[in-house]
Coordinates of C-alpha atoms in Angstrom, one line a residue:
M1 CA 73.5 -32.7 -6.2
C2 CA 75.3 -36.0 -5.3
K3 CA 75.3 -34.9 -1.7
V4 CA 71.6 -34.1 -1.8
I5 CA 70.4 -37.4 -3.4
D6 CA 73.1 -39.5 -1.8
Y7 CA 73.1 -42.5 -4.1
T8 CA 75.9 -44.0 -2.1
G9 CA 73.5 -45.1 0.6
N10 CA 75.6 -43.7 3.4
G11 CA 73.1 -41.0 4.4
A12 CA 69.6 -41.1 6.0
F13 CA 67.6 -41.2 2.8
F14 CA 68.2 -44.9 2.2
P15 CA 69.3 -46.3 5.5
C16 CA 69.6 -49.9 4.5
G17 CA 72.6 -49.4 2.4
A18 CA 73.1 -49.0 -1.4
S19 CA 71.3 -51.2 -3.8
Y20 CA 74.1 -50.5 -6.3
P21 CA 77.8 -50.6 -5.5
K22 CA 79.7 -47.4 -5.9
P23 CA 80.9 -47.1 -9.5
K24 CA 84.1 -45.5 -10.5
N25 CA 83.7 -42.3 -12.4
S26 CA 80.0 -42.5 -12.5
F27 CA 79.7 -38.7 -12.6
S28 CA 81.6 -36.5 -15.1
S29 CA 81.4 -32.8 -15.3
I30 CA 80.5 -31.3 -18.6
G31 CA 80.0 -27.8 -17.4
K32 CA 80.1 -25.5 -14.5
N33 CA 76.7 -26.2 -13.1
V34 CA 75.8 -29.6 -14.7
D35 CA 76.7 -33.1 -13.6
V36 CA 76.0 -36.0 -15.9
Y37 CA 75.6 -39.5 -14.6
F38 CA 76.8 -42.5 -16.5
P39 CA 75.5 -45.7 -15.0
S40 CA 77.4 -48.9 -15.0
R41 CA 76.9 -51.1 -18.1
K42 CA 76.5 -54.3 -16.1
R43 CA 73.5 -54.4 -13.7
I44 CA 74.3 -55.7 -10.3
R45 CA 72.0 -58.5 -9.0
V46 CA 70.3 -57.7 -5.8
T47 CA 69.8 -60.8 -3.6
A48 CA 66.6 -61.5 -1.7
P49 CA 68.3 -61.6 1.7
S50 CA 69.4 -58.0 1.5
V51 CA 65.8 -56.9 0.7
A52 CA 64.3 -58.9 3.6
T53 CA 66.9 -57.4 5.9
C54 CA 65.8 -54.0 4.8
E55 CA 62.1 -54.7 5.4
S56 CA 62.8 -56.1 8.9
F57 CA 64.9 -53.1 9.6
E58 CA 62.0 -50.8 8.6
Q59 CA 59.6 -52.8 10.8
K60 CA 62.0 -52.2 13.7
K61 CA 62.2 -48.6 12.8
Q62 CA 58.3 -48.2 13.2
P63 CA 57.4 -48.9 16.8
S64 CA 53.7 -49.6 17.8
I65 CA 51.9 -48.9 21.0
E66 CA 50.4 -52.4 20.7
V67 CA 53.7 -54.0 21.8
L68 CA 53.3 -52.4 25.2
P69 CA 52.1 -54.8 27.9
D70 CA 48.8 -54.3 29.6
E71 CA 50.4 -52.7 32.7
C72 CA 51.9 -49.9 30.7
L73 CA 48.7 -49.2 28.7
F74 CA 46.8 -49.2 32.0
E75 CA 49.1 -46.4 33.2
V76 CA 48.7 -44.5 30.0
F77 CA 44.9 -44.7 29.9
R78 CA 44.5 -43.7 33.5
R79 CA 46.3 -40.4 32.8
L80 CA 43.8 -39.4 30.1
S81 CA 42.3 -36.1 31.3
S82 CA 38.7 -36.4 30.0
G83 CA 36.0 -38.9 29.4
Q84 CA 35.9 -38.0 25.7
E85 CA 39.5 -39.1 25.3
R86 CA 38.8 -42.4 27.1
S87 CA 35.8 -43.0 24.9
A88 CA 37.9 -42.4 21.8
C89 CA 40.5 -44.8 22.9
A90 CA 37.9 -47.4 23.7
C91 CA 36.9 -47.4 20.0
V92 CA 40.4 -48.6 18.9
S93 CA 40.2 -52.3 19.8
K94 CA 38.5 -54.7 22.1
R95 CA 41.7 -54.9 24.1
W96 CA 41.8 -51.2 24.7
L97 CA 38.1 -51.3 25.6
T98 CA 38.7 -54.0 28.2
L99 CA 41.7 -52.2 29.7
L100 CA 39.7 -48.9 30.0
S101 CA 36.8 -50.7 31.6
S102 CA 39.1 -52.1 34.3
I103 CA 40.0 -48.6 35.5
R104 CA 38.0 -47.2 38.4
R105 CA 37.0 -43.6 38.3
D106 CA 39.0 -42.8 41.4
E107 CA 42.1 -44.3 39.7
T108 CA 42.2 -41.8 36.9
F109 CA 44.8 -39.1 36.9
A110 CA 42.1 -36.5 36.3
S111 CA 40.2 -37.3 39.5
K112 CA 43.4 -37.3 41.5
S113 CA 44.5 -33.9 40.1
N114 CA 41.0 -32.6 40.7
V115 CA 41.2 -33.7 44.4
S116 CA 44.6 -32.1 44.9
S117 CA 43.4 -28.8 43.3
E118 CA 40.4 -28.7 45.5
S119 CA 42.6 -29.2 48.6
N120 CA 44.6 -26.2 47.5
G121 CA 41.5 -24.1 47.2
V122 CA 41.7 -24.0 43.4
E123 CA 39.0 -25.3 41.1
G124 CA 40.1 -28.4 39.2
E125 CA 40.4 -28.0 35.5
A126 CA 38.6 -31.3 35.0
E127 CA 35.4 -29.8 36.4
T128 CA 35.2 -27.4 33.5
Q129 CA 35.9 -30.1 30.9
D130 CA 33.4 -32.8 31.9
I131 CA 30.4 -33.1 34.1
E132 CA 30.7 -36.7 35.3
G133 CA 28.9 -38.8 37.8
E134 CA 25.5 -37.1 38.0
G135 CA 23.6 -40.2 36.7
Y136 CA 21.4 -38.6 34.1
L137 CA 21.5 -41.4 31.5
T138 CA 19.4 -44.5 31.1
R139 CA 20.5 -47.6 29.1
R140 CA 18.6 -50.9 28.4
L141 CA 19.9 -54.1 26.9
D142 CA 17.5 -56.7 25.7
G143 CA 18.2 -60.2 24.4
K144 CA 21.0 -60.6 22.0
K145 CA 22.2 -57.0 22.7
A146 CA 23.2 -58.0 26.3
T147 CA 26.9 -58.7 26.1
D148 CA 30.0 -57.8 28.2
V149 CA 31.4 -55.7 25.4
R150 CA 28.3 -53.5 25.2
L151 CA 28.3 -53.1 29.0
A152 CA 31.9 -52.0 28.9
A153 CA 31.2 -49.5 26.1
I154 CA 28.2 -48.1 28.0
A155 CA 30.3 -47.7 31.2
I156 CA 33.0 -45.7 29.4
G157 CA 30.8 -43.8 26.9
T158 CA 28.3 -42.5 29.4
A159 CA 30.9 -41.2 31.8
S160 CA 31.4 -37.9 29.9
H161 CA 27.7 -37.3 29.1
G162 CA 26.1 -37.0 32.5
G163 CA 26.9 -40.4 33.9
L164 CA 24.9 -43.7 33.9
G165 CA 22.0 -43.5 36.3
K166 CA 19.8 -46.4 35.3
L167 CA 20.7 -49.7 33.7
S168 CA 18.3 -52.5 32.7
I169 CA 19.4 -55.9 31.4
R170 CA 16.6 -58.1 30.2
G171 CA 17.4 -61.5 28.7
N172 CA 20.8 -62.8 27.6
N173 CA 22.8 -63.4 24.5
P174 CA 22.9 -67.2 24.0
C175 CA 26.5 -67.1 22.7
R176 CA 28.2 -64.2 24.5
G177 CA 25.9 -63.4 27.4
V178 CA 26.5 -60.9 30.2
T179 CA 28.9 -62.3 32.9
D180 CA 30.5 -60.9 36.0
A181 CA 33.1 -59.2 33.8
G182 CA 30.5 -56.9 32.2
L183 CA 28.9 -56.0 35.5
K184 CA 32.4 -55.2 36.9
A185 CA 33.0 -52.8 34.1
V186 CA 29.8 -51.0 35.0
A187 CA 30.8 -50.9 38.7
R188 CA 34.2 -49.4 37.9
G189 CA 33.1 -46.8 35.3
S190 CA 29.6 -45.8 36.6
P191 CA 29.7 -44.9 40.3
S192 CA 26.7 -42.7 39.7
L193 CA 24.4 -45.8 39.1
R194 CA 21.2 -45.5 41.1
D195 CA 18.9 -48.0 39.4
L196 CA 19.9 -51.5 38.4
S197 CA 17.5 -54.1 36.9
L198 CA 18.7 -57.7 36.1
W199 CA 16.1 -59.9 34.5
N200 CA 16.7 -63.5 33.3
V201 CA 20.5 -63.3 33.4
P202 CA 21.6 -66.8 34.6
S203 CA 25.3 -66.2 33.9
L204 CA 25.6 -63.4 36.4
G205 CA 26.8 -64.3 39.9
D206 CA 27.9 -62.9 43.2
E207 CA 31.2 -61.6 41.9
G208 CA 29.7 -59.0 39.6
L209 CA 27.0 -57.9 42.0
S210 CA 29.5 -57.5 44.8
E211 CA 31.5 -55.3 42.6
I212 CA 28.4 -53.1 42.1
A213 CA 28.1 -52.9 45.8
H214 CA 31.6 -51.7 46.3
G215 CA 31.6 -49.3 43.3
C216 CA 28.1 -47.9 43.2
H217 CA 27.4 -46.6 46.7
L218 CA 24.6 -44.4 45.4
L219 CA 22.4 -47.3 44.4
E220 CA 18.8 -46.7 45.3
K221 CA 16.8 -49.4 43.4
L222 CA 17.8 -53.0 42.7
D223 CA 15.6 -55.4 40.8
L224 CA 16.7 -59.1 40.5
C225 CA 14.5 -61.5 38.5
Q226 CA 15.5 -65.1 37.5
C227 CA 19.1 -64.8 38.6
P228 CA 19.8 -68.2 40.0
A229 CA 23.6 -67.7 40.4
I230 CA 23.2 -64.8 42.8
T231 CA 23.2 -65.7 46.5
D232 CA 23.1 -64.2 49.9
K233 CA 26.8 -63.3 49.7
S234 CA 26.4 -60.5 47.1
L235 CA 23.1 -59.3 48.7
L236 CA 24.9 -58.9 52.0
D237 CA 27.5 -56.7 50.2
I238 CA 24.7 -54.6 48.7
A239 CA 23.1 -54.1 52.1
K240 CA 26.4 -53.1 53.8
N241 CA 27.7 -50.8 51.1
C242 CA 24.5 -49.2 49.6
P243 CA 22.9 -47.3 52.5
N244 CA 20.7 -45.3 50.1
L245 CA 18.8 -48.4 48.9
T246 CA 15.1 -47.6 48.9
S247 CA 13.6 -50.3 46.7
L248 CA 14.4 -54.0 46.4
T249 CA 12.8 -56.6 44.2
I250 CA 13.7 -60.3 44.3
D251 CA 11.8 -62.6 41.9
S252 CA 12.5 -66.2 41.2
C253 CA 16.0 -66.2 42.6
S254 CA 16.4 -69.7 43.9
N255 CA 19.6 -69.2 45.9
I256 CA 18.6 -66.0 47.9
G257 CA 17.4 -66.8 51.4
N258 CA 16.6 -65.3 54.8
E259 CA 20.1 -63.9 55.4
S260 CA 19.7 -61.4 52.6
L261 CA 16.4 -60.0 54.1
L262 CA 17.9 -59.9 57.6
A263 CA 20.9 -57.9 56.3
V264 CA 18.8 -55.5 54.2
G265 CA 16.6 -54.8 57.2
Q266 CA 19.6 -54.1 59.4
Y267 CA 21.8 -52.0 57.1
C268 CA 19.4 -50.2 54.8
P269 CA 17.6 -47.5 56.9
N270 CA 16.0 -45.9 53.9
L271 CA 14.3 -49.0 52.5
K272 CA 10.7 -48.2 51.6
V273 CA 9.7 -50.7 48.9
I274 CA 10.3 -54.5 48.8
A275 CA 8.9 -57.2 46.7
V276 CA 9.7 -60.9 47.1
K277 CA 8.3 -63.6 44.9
N278 CA 8.9 -67.3 44.3
C279 CA 12.1 -67.6 46.4
P280 CA 12.0 -71.0 48.1
L281 CA 14.8 -70.3 50.6
I282 CA 13.0 -67.3 52.1
G283 CA 10.7 -68.1 55.0
D284 CA 9.3 -66.8 58.2
Q285 CA 12.7 -66.0 59.6
G286 CA 13.6 -63.6 56.8
I287 CA 10.2 -61.8 56.7
A288 CA 10.0 -61.5 60.5
G289 CA 13.6 -60.2 60.7
L290 CA 13.0 -57.7 57.9
F291 CA 9.9 -56.2 59.5
S292 CA 11.2 -56.2 63.0
S293 CA 14.2 -54.1 61.8
A294 CA 12.7 -52.0 59.0
G295 CA 9.0 -52.0 59.6
H296 CA 9.1 -48.4 60.7
A297 CA 10.2 -47.4 57.2
L298 CA 8.6 -49.9 54.8
T299 CA 5.7 -48.4 52.9
K300 CA 5.1 -50.8 50.0
V301 CA 5.4 -54.6 50.4
K302 CA 4.7 -57.5 48.0
L303 CA 5.0 -61.1 49.2
Q304 CA 4.1 -63.7 46.6
A305 CA 4.5 -67.5 46.3
L306 CA 6.6 -67.8 49.5
N307 CA 6.9 -70.6 52.1
I308 CA 5.7 -68.4 54.9
S309 CA 3.1 -69.1 57.6
D310 CA 0.8 -67.3 60.0
V311 CA 3.9 -66.1 61.9
S312 CA 5.0 -63.7 59.1
L313 CA 1.5 -62.2 58.9
A314 CA 1.4 -61.7 62.7
V315 CA 4.8 -59.9 62.5
I316 CA 3.5 -57.7 59.6
G317 CA 0.4 -56.8 61.5
H318 CA 2.5 -55.7 64.5
Y319 CA 5.5 -54.0 62.9
G320 CA 4.1 -52.6 59.6
I321 CA 3.4 -49.2 61.2
A322 CA 4.4 -47.2 58.1
M323 CA 3.0 -49.4 55.4
T324 CA 0.5 -48.0 53.0
D325 CA 0.4 -50.7 50.3
L326 CA 0.4 -54.5 50.9
T327 CA 0.1 -57.3 48.4
L328 CA -0.1 -61.0 49.5
G329 CA -0.3 -63.6 46.8
G330 CA -0.1 -67.3 46.6
L331 CA 0.6 -67.9 50.3
Q332 CA -0.6 -71.5 50.5
S333 CA 0.7 -72.1 54.1
V334 CA -1.2 -69.1 55.6
N335 CA -4.4 -70.0 57.3
E336 CA -7.4 -68.2 58.7
R337 CA -5.6 -67.5 61.9
G338 CA -2.8 -65.6 60.1
F339 CA -5.2 -63.0 58.6
W340 CA -7.1 -62.7 61.9
V341 CA -3.9 -62.0 63.8
M342 CA -2.6 -59.6 61.2
G343 CA -5.9 -57.6 61.4
N344 CA -5.8 -57.5 65.2
G345 CA -2.1 -56.5 65.4
Q346 CA -3.1 -52.8 65.4
G347 CA 0.0 -52.0 63.3
L348 CA -1.7 -51.4 60.0
Q349 CA -3.3 -48.1 60.8
K350 CA -1.8 -46.3 57.8
L351 CA -2.6 -49.1 55.3
K352 CA -4.5 -47.7 52.3
S353 CA -4.3 -50.4 49.7
L354 CA -4.6 -54.2 50.3
T355 CA -4.4 -56.9 47.6
I356 CA -4.9 -60.6 48.5
S357 CA -4.6 -63.1 45.7
A358 CA -4.9 -66.9 45.7
C359 CA -4.6 -67.3 49.5
N360 CA -6.8 -70.1 50.8
G361 CA -6.8 -68.8 54.3
V362 CA -9.1 -65.9 53.5
S363 CA -12.4 -66.2 55.4
D364 CA -15.3 -64.2 56.7
L365 CA -13.5 -64.0 60.1
G366 CA -10.3 -62.8 58.6
L367 CA -12.0 -60.1 56.5
E368 CA -13.8 -58.8 59.6
A369 CA -10.5 -58.5 61.5
L370 CA -8.8 -56.8 58.6
C371 CA -11.6 -54.3 58.3
K372 CA -11.2 -53.3 62.0
G373 CA -7.5 -53.2 61.9
C374 CA -7.1 -51.1 58.8
P375 CA -9.3 -48.0 59.4
N376 CA -7.7 -46.0 56.6
L377 CA -8.1 -48.7 53.9
K378 CA -9.3 -47.1 50.6
L379 CA -8.7 -49.9 48.1
F380 CA -9.3 -53.6 48.6
C381 CA -8.6 -56.1 45.8
L382 CA -9.5 -59.8 46.3
Q383 CA -8.4 -62.2 43.5
K384 CA -8.7 -65.9 42.9
C385 CA -10.5 -66.7 46.1
A386 CA -12.0 -70.2 46.2
V387 CA -14.1 -69.6 49.4
R388 CA -17.6 -68.3 49.5
L389 CA -17.3 -64.8 51.1
D390 CA -20.7 -63.2 50.5
N391 CA -21.3 -62.5 54.2
G392 CA -17.8 -61.5 54.9
L393 CA -17.6 -59.0 52.0
V394 CA -20.9 -57.5 53.0
A395 CA -19.7 -57.1 56.6
F396 CA -16.4 -55.8 55.3
V397 CA -18.0 -53.1 53.2
K398 CA -20.5 -52.2 55.9
A399 CA -17.9 -51.8 58.6
S400 CA -15.2 -50.1 56.6
V401 CA -14.8 -46.4 57.4
S402 CA -12.7 -45.3 54.4
L403 CA -13.1 -47.9 51.7
E404 CA -13.6 -46.3 48.3
N405 CA -12.6 -48.9 45.8
L406 CA -13.5 -52.7 45.9
Q407 CA -12.1 -55.0 43.2
L408 CA -13.2 -58.7 42.9
E409 CA -11.4 -60.8 40.3
E410 CA -11.9 -64.5 39.6
C411 CA -13.8 -65.0 42.8
H412 CA -16.2 -67.7 41.5
R413 CA -17.9 -68.4 44.8
I414 CA -19.3 -64.9 45.0
T415 CA -23.0 -64.9 44.1
Q416 CA -25.6 -62.4 42.9
A417 CA -26.8 -62.0 46.6
G418 CA -23.3 -61.0 47.7
F419 CA -22.9 -58.6 44.8
F420 CA -26.2 -56.9 45.6
G421 CA -25.4 -57.0 49.4
I422 CA -22.3 -55.0 48.7
L423 CA -24.3 -52.3 46.8
L424 CA -27.0 -52.2 49.5
N425 CA -24.5 -51.7 52.4
C426 CA -21.8 -49.5 50.9
G427 CA -23.4 -46.4 52.4
K428 CA -21.8 -43.1 51.4
K429 CA -18.2 -44.3 51.0
L430 CA -17.7 -46.7 48.1
K431 CA -17.0 -44.9 44.8
A432 CA -15.8 -47.7 42.6
L433 CA -16.7 -51.4 42.3
S434 CA -15.4 -53.9 39.7
L435 CA -16.4 -57.5 39.1
V436 CA -14.1 -59.4 36.7
N437 CA -14.3 -63.0 35.6
C438 CA -16.6 -64.0 38.5
F439 CA -18.6 -66.9 37.1
G440 CA -20.7 -67.4 40.3
V441 CA -22.8 -64.3 39.7
K442 CA -25.9 -65.8 38.1
D443 CA -28.8 -63.8 36.7
Y444 CA -31.7 -64.6 39.1
T445 CA -34.8 -62.5 39.5
Y446 CA -34.1 -60.4 42.6
A447 CA -36.7 -58.5 44.7
C448 CA -35.0 -55.2 45.4
P449 CA -35.9 -53.9 48.9
L450 CA -37.0 -50.4 49.4
V451 CA -33.8 -48.9 50.7
A452 CA -31.7 -45.8 50.1
P453 CA -29.7 -46.2 46.9
C454 CA -25.9 -46.3 46.8
N455 CA -25.5 -42.7 45.9
S456 CA -21.7 -42.7 46.5
L457 CA -20.9 -45.3 43.7
Q458 CA -19.6 -43.5 40.6
S459 CA -17.8 -46.2 38.7
L460 CA -19.1 -49.8 38.0
A461 CA -17.3 -52.4 35.9
I462 CA -18.7 -55.9 35.2
R463 CA -16.3 -57.6 32.9
N464 CA -16.4 -61.1 31.4
C465 CA -19.0 -62.5 33.8
P466 CA -20.9 -64.7 31.4
R467 CA -23.9 -65.4 33.7
V468 CA -24.8 -61.7 34.3
G469 CA -27.9 -60.7 32.3
N470 CA -30.7 -58.2 32.1
A471 CA -32.1 -58.9 35.6
T472 CA -28.8 -58.0 37.3
V473 CA -28.2 -54.9 35.2
A474 CA -31.7 -53.6 35.7
I475 CA -31.3 -53.9 39.5
V476 CA -28.0 -52.1 39.3
G477 CA -29.8 -49.2 37.6
K478 CA -32.1 -48.8 40.6
L479 CA -29.3 -49.2 43.2
C480 CA -26.7 -46.9 41.6
P481 CA -28.3 -43.8 40.1
K482 CA -25.1 -41.6 40.4
L483 CA -22.9 -43.6 38.0
T484 CA -20.6 -41.6 35.7
H485 CA -18.3 -44.5 34.6
L486 CA -19.9 -47.6 33.3
E487 CA -18.3 -50.7 31.9
L488 CA -20.3 -53.8 30.9
S489 CA -17.8 -55.6 28.6
G490 CA -18.0 -59.2 27.4
L491 CA -21.5 -59.7 28.7
L492 CA -23.3 -61.8 26.1
G493 CA -26.5 -62.0 28.0
I494 CA -27.1 -58.2 28.0
T495 CA -29.7 -56.8 25.6
D496 CA -31.6 -53.5 25.3
E497 CA -34.1 -54.9 27.8
G498 CA -31.7 -54.6 30.7
L499 CA -29.4 -51.9 29.4
F500 CA -32.0 -49.3 28.5
P501 CA -33.5 -49.0 32.0
L502 CA -30.0 -48.7 33.5
V503 CA -29.2 -45.8 31.1
Q504 CA -32.4 -44.1 32.0
S505 CA -31.7 -44.4 35.7
C506 CA -28.3 -42.7 35.6
V507 CA -29.4 -39.2 36.7
A508 CA -25.8 -38.0 37.2
S509 CA -25.0 -38.2 33.5
L510 CA -22.4 -40.7 32.2
V511 CA -18.9 -39.6 31.2
E512 CA -17.4 -42.9 30.1
V513 CA -19.2 -46.0 28.7
N514 CA -17.6 -49.3 27.6
L515 CA -19.9 -51.9 26.1
S516 CA -17.2 -54.0 24.3
G517 CA -18.3 -57.4 23.3
C518 CA -22.0 -56.9 24.1
V519 CA -23.1 -58.4 20.8
N520 CA -26.8 -58.3 21.5
V521 CA -27.0 -54.5 22.2
T522 CA -28.6 -52.5 19.4
D523 CA -29.0 -48.8 18.4
K524 CA -31.8 -48.4 20.9
S525 CA -29.6 -48.4 24.0
V526 CA -26.5 -46.8 22.5
S527 CA -28.5 -44.0 20.9
A528 CA -30.2 -43.5 24.2
I529 CA -26.8 -43.1 25.8
A530 CA -25.9 -40.5 23.3
E531 CA -29.2 -38.6 23.6
L532 CA -29.5 -38.6 27.4
H533 CA -25.8 -38.2 28.3
G534 CA -24.4 -36.4 25.3
G535 CA -23.7 -33.3 27.2
T536 CA -21.2 -35.1 29.5
L537 CA -20.1 -38.1 27.5
E538 CA -16.4 -38.1 26.8
S539 CA -15.6 -41.7 25.9
L540 CA -17.9 -44.3 24.1
I541 CA -16.5 -47.8 23.4
I542 CA -18.9 -50.2 21.6
D543 CA -16.3 -52.5 20.1
G544 CA -17.9 -55.7 18.8
C545 CA -21.5 -54.4 19.1
R546 CA -22.4 -55.7 15.6
Q547 CA -26.0 -54.5 15.7
V548 CA -25.0 -50.9 16.1
T549 CA -25.4 -49.0 12.8
D550 CA -25.2 -45.5 11.4
A551 CA -28.3 -44.5 13.4
T552 CA -26.1 -44.3 16.5
L553 CA -23.6 -42.1 14.7
L554 CA -26.4 -39.8 13.7
E555 CA -27.5 -39.4 17.3
I556 CA -23.8 -38.9 18.3
S557 CA -23.4 -36.1 15.7
K558 CA -26.5 -34.4 17.1
S559 CA -26.0 -34.7 20.9
C560 CA -22.4 -35.4 21.9
W561 CA -20.6 -32.1 22.4
L562 CA -17.7 -33.3 24.5
L563 CA -17.0 -36.7 23.0
D564 CA -13.3 -37.3 22.8
E565 CA -12.9 -41.0 22.1
L566 CA -15.2 -43.2 19.9
D567 CA -14.6 -46.9 19.2
V568 CA -17.1 -48.5 16.8
S569 CA -14.8 -51.4 15.8
K570 CA -16.6 -54.4 14.2
C571 CA -19.9 -52.5 14.2
G572 CA -22.3 -52.1 11.3
I573 CA -21.0 -48.7 10.3
T574 CA -20.9 -47.6 6.6
D575 CA -19.6 -44.7 4.6
S576 CA -22.8 -42.8 5.3
G577 CA -22.2 -42.9 9.0
I578 CA -18.6 -41.6 8.6
A579 CA -20.0 -38.7 6.5
T580 CA -22.5 -37.9 9.3
L581 CA -19.7 -37.7 11.8
A582 CA -17.6 -35.5 9.5
G583 CA -20.6 -33.1 9.1
A584 CA -21.1 -32.6 12.9
V585 CA -19.7 -29.1 13.5
Q586 CA -19.7 -29.4 17.3
L587 CA -17.9 -32.8 17.4
S588 CA -14.2 -32.7 18.0
L589 CA -13.0 -36.3 18.2
R590 CA -9.3 -37.0 19.1
V591 CA -9.4 -40.8 18.9
L592 CA -11.5 -42.8 16.4
S593 CA -11.4 -46.6 15.9
L594 CA -13.0 -48.2 12.9
S595 CA -11.2 -51.5 13.1
G596 CA -13.0 -54.4 11.4
C597 CA -15.7 -52.2 9.9
H598 CA -16.0 -54.1 6.6
L599 CA -18.7 -51.7 5.2
V600 CA -16.4 -48.7 5.3
S601 CA -14.7 -48.1 1.9
D602 CA -12.6 -45.7 -0.1
K603 CA -15.6 -43.4 -0.4
S604 CA -14.9 -42.3 3.2
L605 CA -11.6 -40.8 2.3
P606 CA -12.8 -37.1 2.2
F607 CA -14.8 -37.6 5.4
L608 CA -11.9 -39.1 7.2
H609 CA -9.7 -36.3 6.0
E610 CA -12.2 -33.8 7.4
L611 CA -12.3 -35.7 10.8
G612 CA -8.5 -35.9 10.8
Q613 CA -8.1 -32.2 11.3
N614 CA -8.5 -32.8 15.1
L615 CA -7.7 -36.5 15.3
Q616 CA -4.6 -37.7 17.1
G617 CA -5.3 -41.4 16.6
L618 CA -7.1 -43.3 13.8
N619 CA -7.5 -47.1 13.7
I620 CA -8.6 -48.5 10.3
Q621 CA -7.1 -52.0 10.7
H622 CA -8.9 -54.9 9.0
C623 CA -11.1 -52.5 7.1
H624 CA -11.0 -54.5 3.9
G625 CA -13.0 -52.0 1.9
I626 CA -10.3 -49.4 2.3
S627 CA -7.5 -49.8 -0.3
S628 CA -3.8 -49.4 0.4
I629 CA -3.8 -46.3 -1.9
T630 CA -6.4 -44.6 0.3
V631 CA -4.3 -45.5 3.4
D632 CA -1.2 -43.9 1.8
V633 CA -3.2 -40.8 1.0
L634 CA -4.4 -40.6 4.6
V635 CA -1.0 -41.1 6.0
E636 CA 0.3 -38.3 3.8
Q637 CA -2.5 -35.9 4.5
L638 CA -3.0 -36.6 8.2
W639 CA 0.7 -36.5 9.1
R640 CA 0.0 -35.3 12.6
C641 CA -2.3 -38.2 13.3
D642 CA -1.1 -41.7 14.4
I643 CA -2.8 -44.1 11.9
L644 CA -3.0 -47.8 12.5
S645 CA -3.8 -49.7 9.2

């Protein structure tokens, strides 16, 4: 027994030595199998130094991996065979996470053993354990969540779950924002990255983006917005090391200049989409160099708020042979000659969509040249034009061979004569016309000539044009009898006097009608829409038409068989009208909005429950007559329906 317990302190049980000195005759035998211990009468005092020595000895006896230097831990971590093991180790401490994020994928022991196995004709064991590098996953960091630590965790954690394919960083943490170190971690751990978006990240510079260029060769889409620390240096690395780049956006990056566009045009043969906005260092040299090198591949181009001149537009008109979509906005240095030369360059034969916004150089002469130089143009959008273009637009529409959609927004110099001239000369091509925030279209009495109507026009939208009234709307009804989609929103001057003839003139039957904000429209016109076009009507929006009452809902319940969406927000609807809708057997609404209908109360609960059997969306916000208890009951009963309350 003495040997087993070893009170003497010489064995391994108590390695620090005995706490008590060895007494004489401490054990005496009283039998064959029994030993009796007689302790010493006087207790021996144990001094503090001996205890401290024991504790320090124990600490030395328990080694920790934390005492290893970073170089040794690096070698340990890179020999981990799977991504799951690396993810588990990254959760231990921030130090381990930082070390793991500094290891490139090709530096891991698993990748090297896999390569050697493949060279010997044997399938690597790592292939069966983890499927890495495919780029299936998407991650987004916004605001305070955007930190280097999160980026490092994302780079390591996504490696064993399909690989990071898309990363979006929007905003920055004011205390611990994203820096080059975080982007380096992504570059080392996510070679599968194909889509990178950096918005409003001022602390990111060339070092991190250059690391992306050298580590993520599969990159296809790069979006840079408000990144002032990024310069041409890193964009040059991207261009040289990412040959698969197909889309590039540069927005409000004050230190990116012409050199970047020249490099992208030279080294990225697959580039198809480029958007450049508000970059003061980019000028004619960069745009001309880009198009002269990559014009044969570029299909979508946006150039906004740049210091470019007529030279750039001339180059675009000559080299943009593959372009289908072009947006030009805020080009204050471009004159009439620029648009004229671009139209006569004969290089825009494939252009299908053209948007020009806030460009003072737009004129009748330029529009005529663009019309002739873009024979396949289907959509033309003109925004914020300060020049009177009535004659130019009429000639443009008349000469266009393929134009189907014309959009005019904030063009205050366009008049009623220009608007009607477009309708009279659109022929058999134009299918959609929208007039938005155009204050120059005044409601004059117009003598409509006896000409063939515009039978091709199917969609007409007049939105927030305060001077448009009944006279204009009545003429529209005569000129456009084949309308199927009609929007007259925010027109305070429209009444039944103008709307009712228009509704009667639409012989093709309306499918979608939007009369939002037409406060002077009453049941007469809206009920006529339901009665005359109920067999085809799918969407009816009369938000803010305060004079529309239950009489309209009664006509809807009788005539509308296909109605899918109904918005009667802020109308004079009561519980009786809701009951009428619920009793319509043929009606099968999917979206119903009653927002701001103060006359609807808790009495409508059973009727809303009946309607809710088919509803996917119900809006009862600001319905003060409906109590919170009723709302809770509806939420419980209509659990398949998305309810806004």
